PDB file of C-alpha atoms in Angstrom:
ATOM      1  CA  MET A 335      64.149  92.629-102.439  1.00 88.00           C
ATOM      2  CA  VAL A 336      66.237  89.568-103.235  1.00 95.00           C
ATOM      3  CA  ARG A 337      64.231  86.399-103.747  1.00 97.00           C
ATOM      4  CA  TYR A 338      65.735  83.287-102.140  1.00 98.00           C
ATOM      5  CA  ILE A 339      64.786  80.041-103.889  1.00 98.00           C
ATOM      6  CA  LYS A 340      65.481  76.735-102.162  1.00 98.00           C
ATOM      7  CA  GLU A 341      66.328  73.351-103.663  1.00 97.00           C
ATOM      8  CA  ASP A 342      62.886  71.911-102.996  1.00 98.00           C
ATOM      9  CA  GLU A 343      61.277  74.801-104.886  1.00 98.00           C
ATOM     10  CA  VAL A 344      63.623  74.312-107.828  1.00 98.00           C
ATOM     11  CA  ARG A 345      62.816  70.595-107.944  1.00 97.00           C
ATOM     12  CA  ARG A 346      59.100  71.305-107.776  1.00 98.00           C
ATOM     13  CA  VAL A 347      58.891  73.763-110.674  1.00 97.00           C
ATOM     14  CA  LEU A 348      61.611  72.689-113.125  1.00 97.00           C
ATOM     15  CA  ARG A 349      60.575  70.440-116.015  1.00 97.00           C
ATOM     16  CA  MET A 350      63.137  69.024-118.401  1.00 98.00           C
ATOM     17  CA  ALA A 351      61.266  70.145-121.519  1.00 97.00           C
ATOM     18  CA  ASP A 352      61.317  73.741-120.271  1.00 97.00           C
ATOM     19  CA  VAL A 353      65.010  73.572-119.382  1.00 98.00           C
ATOM     20  CA  VAL A 354      65.854  72.134-122.812  1.00 98.00           C
ATOM     21  CA  GLY A 355      64.151  75.109-124.442  1.00 98.00           C
ATOM     22  CA  CYS A 356      66.090  77.554-122.265  1.00 97.00           C
ATOM     23  CA  VAL A 357      69.444  75.879-122.907  1.00 98.00           C
ATOM     24  CA  GLU A 358      68.769  75.743-126.642  1.00 98.00           C
ATOM     25  CA  ARG A 359      68.063  79.474-126.609  1.00 97.00           C
ATOM     26  CA  ALA A 360      71.229  80.111-124.579  1.00 96.00           C
ATOM     27  CA  PHE A 361      73.370  78.250-127.120  1.00 97.00           C
ATOM     28  CA  ARG A 362      71.720  80.092-130.003  1.00 97.00           C
ATOM     29  CA  ASP A 363      72.082  83.495-128.342  1.00 97.00           C
ATOM     30  CA  ARG A 364      75.713  82.842-127.530  1.00 97.00           C
ATOM     31  CA  ALA A 365      76.412  81.847-131.137  1.00 97.00           C
ATOM     32  CA  GLN A 366      74.766  85.084-132.299  1.00 97.00           C
ATOM     33  CA  GLY A 367      76.682  87.239-129.830  1.00 96.00           C
ATOM     34  CA  LYS A 368      73.609  87.960-127.716  1.00 96.00           C
ATOM     35  CA  ALA A 369      74.762  86.046-124.628  1.00 97.00           C
ATOM     36  CA  PHE A 370      78.159  85.613-123.045  1.00 97.00           C
ATOM     37  CA  ASP A 371      79.969  83.341-120.625  1.00 95.00           C
ATOM     38  CA  ILE A 372      83.375  82.998-119.005  1.00 93.00           C
ATOM     39  CA  PRO A 373      85.055  79.616-118.512  1.00 88.00           C
ATOM     40  CA  ARG A 374      84.989  78.095-115.047  1.00 93.00           C
ATOM     41  CA  ARG A 375      87.466  79.577-112.568  1.00 95.00           C
ATOM     42  CA  ARG A 376      88.759  77.534-109.655  1.00 94.00           C
ATOM     43  CA  THR A 377      90.281  78.356-106.298  1.00 95.00           C
ATOM     44  CA  LEU A 378      91.973  75.171-105.139  1.00 91.00           C
ATOM     45  CA  GLN A 379      92.640  74.901-101.424  1.00 91.00           C
ATOM     46  CA  PRO A 380      93.603  72.009 -99.130  1.00 91.00           C
ATOM     47  CA  GLY A 381      90.367  70.272 -98.206  1.00 89.00           C
ATOM     48  CA  GLY A 382      88.057  72.105-100.603  1.00 92.00           C
ATOM     49  CA  HIS A 383      87.685  73.761-104.003  1.00 93.00           C
ATOM     50  CA  LEU A 384      85.667  76.843-104.986  1.00 95.00           C
ATOM     51  CA  HIS A 385      84.335  76.965-108.565  1.00 96.00           C
ATOM     52  CA  VAL A 386      82.835  80.071-110.208  1.00 97.00           C
ATOM     53  CA  LEU A 387      81.039  80.269-113.588  1.00 97.00           C
ATOM     54  CA  GLN A 388      79.820  83.585-115.040  1.00 98.00           C
ATOM     55  CA  ALA A 389      77.342  84.485-117.779  1.00 98.00           C
ATOM     56  CA  ALA A 390      75.301  87.376-119.132  1.00 98.00           C
ATOM     57  CA  ALA A 391      72.060  87.574-121.110  1.00 97.00           C
ATOM     58  CA  PRO A 392      71.477  91.275-121.847  1.00 96.00           C
ATOM     59  CA  GLU A 393      68.250  90.573-123.747  1.00 94.00           C
ATOM     60  CA  LEU A 394      66.856  89.044-120.553  1.00 95.00           C
ATOM     61  CA  ASN A 395      68.315  91.935-118.521  1.00 97.00           C
ATOM     62  CA  LEU A 396      70.271  89.427-116.432  1.00 97.00           C
ATOM     63  CA  ILE A 397      73.892  88.837-115.540  1.00 98.00           C
ATOM     64  CA  GLY A 398      75.159  86.513-112.865  1.00 98.00           C
ATOM     65  CA  PHE A 399      77.337  83.736-111.638  1.00 98.00           C
ATOM     66  CA  LYS A 400      77.166  80.287-110.135  1.00 98.00           C
ATOM     67  CA  ALA A 401      79.508  79.508-107.270  1.00 97.00           C
ATOM     68  CA  TYR A 402      79.926  76.142-105.668  1.00 95.00           C
ATOM     69  CA  TYR A 403      82.242  74.809-102.998  1.00 94.00           C
ATOM     70  CA  LEU A 404      83.195  71.152-102.890  1.00 90.00           C
ATOM     71  CA  LYS A 405      84.789  69.289-100.025  1.00 88.00           C
ATOM     72  CA  PRO A 406      84.444  65.663 -98.913  1.00 84.00           C
ATOM     73  CA  GLU A 407      81.877  66.359 -96.208  1.00 84.00           C
ATOM     74  CA  ALA A 408      79.910  69.200 -97.816  1.00 84.00           C
ATOM     75  CA  ARG A 409      78.726  70.541-101.176  1.00 88.00           C
ATOM     76  CA  THR A 410      77.109  73.952-101.618  1.00 93.00           C
ATOM     77  CA  PHE A 411      75.802  75.362-104.915  1.00 97.00           C
ATOM     78  CA  TYR A 412      74.386  78.871-105.423  1.00 98.00           C
ATOM     79  CA  LEU A 413      73.299  80.889-108.447  1.00 98.00           C
ATOM     80  CA  HIS A 414      73.366  84.686-108.095  1.00 98.00           C
ATOM     81  CA  LEU A 415      71.119  86.566-110.554  1.00 98.00           C
ATOM     82  CA  ILE A 416      71.783  90.299-110.994  1.00 98.00           C
ATOM     83  CA  ASN A 417      69.757  92.920-112.847  1.00 98.00           C
ATOM     84  CA  HIS A 418      71.831  93.804-115.907  1.00 97.00           C
ATOM     85  CA  GLN A 419      70.583  97.393-116.111  1.00 96.00           C
ATOM     86  CA  HIS A 420      70.449  98.470-112.484  1.00 96.00           C
ATOM     87  CA  GLY A 421      72.967  96.140-110.822  1.00 97.00           C
ATOM     88  CA  ASN A 422      70.747  94.966-107.982  1.00 97.00           C
ATOM     89  CA  GLN A 423      70.607  91.298-107.098  1.00 97.00           C
ATOM     90  CA  GLU A 424      67.334  89.736-108.220  1.00 98.00           C
ATOM     91  CA  ALA A 425      67.647  86.253-106.755  1.00 98.00           C
ATOM     92  CA  LEU A 426      69.813  83.795-104.893  1.00 98.00           C
ATOM     93  CA  ILE A 427      69.041  80.221-105.931  1.00 98.00           C
ATOM     94  CA  GLU A 428      70.221  76.959-104.404  1.00 98.00           C
ATOM     95  CA  ALA A 429      71.595  75.400-107.561  1.00 98.00           C
ATOM     96  CA  ASP A 430      72.497  71.730-107.160  1.00 96.00           C
ATOM     97  CA  TRP A 431      69.388  70.386-108.929  1.00 97.00           C
ATOM     98  CA  LEU A 432      69.416  73.324-111.332  1.00 97.00           C
ATOM     99  CA  GLY A 433      72.938  72.372-112.425  1.00 96.00           C
ATOM    100  CA  ARG A 434      71.992  68.745-112.925  1.00 96.00           C
ATOM    101  CA  MET A 435      69.001  69.712-115.042  1.00 98.00           C
ATOM    102  CA  ARG A 436      71.033  72.177-117.095  1.00 97.00           C
ATOM    103  CA  THR A 437      73.633  69.508-117.838  1.00 96.00           C
ATOM    104  CA  GLY A 438      70.924  67.052-118.859  1.00 98.00           C
ATOM    105  CA  ALA A 439      69.329  69.686-121.067  1.00 98.00           C
ATOM    106  CA  ALA A 440      72.635  70.376-122.824  1.00 98.00           C
ATOM    107  CA  THR A 441      72.807  66.659-123.601  1.00 98.00           C
ATOM    108  CA  ALA A 442      69.248  66.837-124.933  1.00 99.00           C
ATOM    109  CA  VAL A 443      70.048  69.725-127.281  1.00 99.00           C
ATOM    110  CA  ALA A 444      73.117  67.931-128.647  1.00 98.00           C
ATOM    111  CA  THR A 445      71.193  64.687-129.095  1.00 99.00           C
ATOM    112  CA  ASP A 446      68.286  66.388-130.829  1.00 98.00           C
ATOM    113  CA  VAL A 447      70.596  68.032-133.360  1.00 98.00           C
ATOM    114  CA  LEU A 448      73.156  65.280-133.922  1.00 98.00           C
ATOM    115  CA  ALA A 449      71.589  61.873-133.230  1.00 99.00           C
ATOM    116  CA  ARG A 450      69.503  59.881-135.682  1.00 98.00           C
ATOM    117  CA  LYS A 451      65.848  60.865-135.594  1.00 98.00           C
ATOM    118  CA  SER A 452      64.991  57.190-135.153  1.00 98.00           C
ATOM    119  CA  ALA A 453      67.320  56.778-132.151  1.00 99.00           C
ATOM    120  CA  SER A 454      65.641  54.673-129.473  1.00 99.00           C
ATOM    121  CA  VAL A 455      68.354  52.679-127.653  1.00 99.00           C
ATOM    122  CA  VAL A 456      70.705  54.358-125.169  1.00 99.00           C
ATOM    123  CA  ALA A 457      73.891  53.065-123.558  1.00 99.00           C
ATOM    124  CA  CYS A 458      74.751  54.780-120.272  1.00 99.00           C
ATOM    125  CA  PHE A 459      78.252  54.787-118.813  1.00 98.00           C
ATOM    126  CA  GLY A 460      78.048  56.082-115.275  1.00 97.00           C
ATOM    127  CA  THR A 461      75.066  55.717-112.952  1.00 97.00           C
ATOM    128  CA  GLY A 462      75.422  58.654-110.574  1.00 94.00           C
ATOM    129  CA  ARG A 463      73.120  61.595-109.961  1.00 92.00           C
ATOM    130  CA  HIS A 464      74.133  63.559-113.068  1.00 95.00           C
ATOM    131  CA  ALA A 465      73.680  60.451-115.210  1.00 98.00           C
ATOM    132  CA  GLN A 466      69.991  60.466-114.278  1.00 98.00           C
ATOM    133  CA  THR A 467      69.267  63.912-115.681  1.00 98.00           C
ATOM    134  CA  GLN A 468      71.498  63.226-118.684  1.00 98.00           C
ATOM    135  CA  LEU A 469      69.299  60.250-119.563  1.00 99.00           C
ATOM    136  CA  GLU A 470      66.141  62.234-118.822  1.00 98.00           C
ATOM    137  CA  GLY A 471      67.352  64.843-121.294  1.00 98.00           C
ATOM    138  CA  VAL A 472      67.749  62.268-124.060  1.00 99.00           C
ATOM    139  CA  ALA A 473      64.299  60.864-123.282  1.00 99.00           C
ATOM    140  CA  CYS A 474      62.909  64.367-123.723  1.00 98.00           C
ATOM    141  CA  VAL A 475      63.961  64.537-127.392  1.00 99.00           C
ATOM    142  CA  ARG A 476      63.784  60.893-128.519  1.00 99.00           C
ATOM    143  CA  ARG A 477      61.258  58.107-128.001  1.00 98.00           C
ATOM    144  CA  LEU A 478      63.267  55.476-126.131  1.00 99.00           C
ATOM    145  CA  THR A 479      62.573  51.759-126.129  1.00 98.00           C
ATOM    146  CA  GLU A 480      65.599  50.438-124.240  1.00 98.00           C
ATOM    147  CA  VAL A 481      68.398  51.716-122.010  1.00 99.00           C
ATOM    148  CA  ARG A 482      71.482  49.756-120.944  1.00 99.00           C
ATOM    149  CA  ALA A 483      73.406  51.012-117.906  1.00 99.00           C
ATOM    150  CA  PHE A 484      77.022  50.146-117.181  1.00 98.00           C
ATOM    151  CA  GLY A 485      78.633  51.110-113.880  1.00 94.00           C
ATOM    152  CA  ARG A 486      81.368  49.767-111.644  1.00 91.00           C
ATOM    153  CA  ASN A 487      79.325  50.193-108.465  1.00 93.00           C
ATOM    154  CA  ARG A 488      76.725  47.416-108.675  1.00 95.00           C
ATOM    155  CA  GLU A 489      74.491  48.844-105.948  1.00 97.00           C
ATOM    156  CA  ARG A 490      74.396  52.271-107.579  1.00 96.00           C
ATOM    157  CA  GLN A 491      73.857  50.654-110.976  1.00 98.00           C
ATOM    158  CA  ALA A 492      70.825  48.744-109.690  1.00 98.00           C
ATOM    159  CA  GLY A 493      69.401  51.868-108.059  1.00 98.00           C
ATOM    160  CA  PHE A 494      69.858  53.860-111.250  1.00 98.00           C
ATOM    161  CA  CYS A 495      68.023  51.238-113.296  1.00 98.00           C
ATOM    162  CA  GLU A 496      65.126  51.040-110.857  1.00 98.00           C
ATOM    163  CA  THR A 497      64.776  54.819-110.523  1.00 98.00           C
ATOM    164  CA  MET A 498      65.000  55.625-114.216  1.00 98.00           C
ATOM    165  CA  SER A 499      62.770  52.734-115.330  1.00 98.00           C
ATOM    166  CA  SER A 500      60.053  54.086-113.053  1.00 98.00           C
ATOM    167  CA  LYS A 501      60.604  57.712-114.050  1.00 97.00           C
ATOM    168  CA  LEU A 502      60.754  57.222-117.816  1.00 97.00           C
ATOM    169  CA  GLY A 503      58.439  54.259-118.254  1.00 97.00           C
ATOM    170  CA  VAL A 504      61.176  52.512-120.257  1.00 98.00           C
ATOM    171  CA  THR A 505      63.163  49.379-119.479  1.00 97.00           C
ATOM    172  CA  VAL A 506      66.522  50.439-118.040  1.00 98.00           C
ATOM    173  CA  ARG A 507      68.608  47.338-117.432  1.00 98.00           C
ATOM    174  CA  PRO A 508      72.077  46.741-116.004  1.00 98.00           C
ATOM    175  CA  VAL A 509      74.778  45.270-118.222  1.00 98.00           C
ATOM    176  CA  ARG A 510      78.071  43.699-117.217  1.00 96.00           C
ATOM    177  CA  SER A 511      80.350  44.828-120.028  1.00 97.00           C
ATOM    178  CA  GLU A 512      81.089  47.831-122.185  1.00 98.00           C
ATOM    179  CA  ALA A 513      80.500  45.767-125.329  1.00 98.00           C
ATOM    180  CA  GLU A 514      77.049  44.680-124.142  1.00 98.00           C
ATOM    181  CA  ALA A 515      76.104  48.296-123.484  1.00 98.00           C
ATOM    182  CA  LEU A 516      77.285  49.560-126.864  1.00 99.00           C
ATOM    183  CA  ALA A 517      76.127  46.860-129.268  1.00 98.00           C
ATOM    184  CA  GLY A 518      73.304  48.309-131.351  1.00 98.00           C
ATOM    185  CA  ALA A 519      72.899  51.465-129.252  1.00 99.00           C
ATOM    186  CA  ASP A 520      71.934  54.686-131.018  1.00 99.00           C
ATOM    187  CA  VAL A 521      73.007  57.132-128.307  1.00 99.00           C
ATOM    188  CA  VAL A 522      75.905  56.710-125.871  1.00 99.00           C
ATOM    189  CA  ASN A 523      75.784  58.741-122.655  1.00 99.00           C
ATOM    190  CA  VAL A 524      79.040  59.050-120.734  1.00 98.00           C
ATOM    191  CA  MET A 525      78.806  60.725-117.326  1.00 97.00           C
ATOM    192  CA  THR A 526      81.704  59.783-115.071  1.00 94.00           C
ATOM    193  CA  ARG A 527      84.577  61.425-113.223  1.00 89.00           C
ATOM    194  CA  SER A 528      87.119  59.208-114.944  1.00 89.00           C
ATOM    195  CA  ASP A 529      90.103  60.927-116.552  1.00 86.00           C
ATOM    196  CA  THR A 530      90.800  57.880-118.733  1.00 89.00           C
ATOM    197  CA  PRO A 531      88.590  56.316-121.449  1.00 92.00           C
ATOM    198  CA  VAL A 532      85.742  54.248-120.012  1.00 94.00           C
ATOM    199  CA  PHE A 533      85.493  51.993-123.077  1.00 96.00           C
ATOM    200  CA  ASP A 534      87.554  51.056-126.113  1.00 96.00           C
ATOM    201  CA  GLY A 535      86.639  53.400-128.946  1.00 96.00           C
ATOM    202  CA  ARG A 536      86.883  50.514-131.389  1.00 97.00           C
ATOM    203  CA  LEU A 537      83.604  49.221-129.920  1.00 98.00           C
ATOM    204  CA  LEU A 538      81.714  52.200-131.334  1.00 98.00           C
ATOM    205  CA  GLU A 539      79.556  51.596-134.386  1.00 98.00           C
ATOM    206  CA  PRO A 540      78.955  53.928-137.349  1.00 98.00           C
ATOM    207  CA  GLY A 541      76.190  56.438-136.680  1.00 98.00           C
ATOM    208  CA  GLN A 542      76.267  56.232-132.895  1.00 99.00           C
ATOM    209  CA  HIS A 543      76.001  59.603-131.160  1.00 99.00           C
ATOM    210  CA  VAL A 544      78.178  60.078-128.046  1.00 98.00           C
ATOM    211  CA  ASN A 545      77.348  62.541-125.261  1.00 98.00           C
ATOM    212  CA  ALA A 546      80.597  62.797-123.285  1.00 96.00           C
ATOM    213  CA  ALA A 547      80.351  64.775-120.050  1.00 92.00           C
ATOM    214  CA  GLY A 548      81.350  64.497-116.421  1.00 84.00           C
ATOM    215  CA  GLY A 549      84.814  65.028-114.975  1.00 74.00           C
ATOM    216  CA  ASN A 550      86.332  68.473-115.453  1.00 69.00           C
ATOM    217  CA  ALA A 551      89.026  68.477-112.774  1.00 65.00           C
ATOM    218  CA  LEU A 552      92.437  69.861-113.626  1.00 56.00           C
TER     219      LEU A 552
END
């Protein structure tokens, strides 16, 4: 029997610390040839795009794919889990929140390995929904004291600061310039759909760790 897991169930049970551990294992297993993935495939059509990502974890006896369809008025995300040995489908999972958490966890793993152990100040470029879990991921592996958020949409920027300040128990404040965000930051989170640089690279300081994610359109 296929188990169907809804978004509200995913939100209720997923914790960032657990997801970070899973993503770290996935990266390690892939590096050791124990897990496999195939780059994103796209079917581009007028009015909507279908994206498919595939992966296999034989040691977990699982293989599967995530498929999501994007169009201006609708977004649907599903993860299909298949039994690696027998080929039967184990679960169908609504995967919007799952994808956001996975992306944030990947940021956490990178930050934990590459950023200074004393890192405590984060500059955020982008204040959308994925930016929230990206920041939550960093907060999972470093003790934060300050977060600066830069975004072009002032209303969204204010909402991001209010939401994340409450969630993390850390001051998340809006800034008005790229330079103000970057000065003295230890970690730089970039989560936008921009296909051009969002700040002048000359503003970066030695030792700053940059998590660059977001737009992947072709």
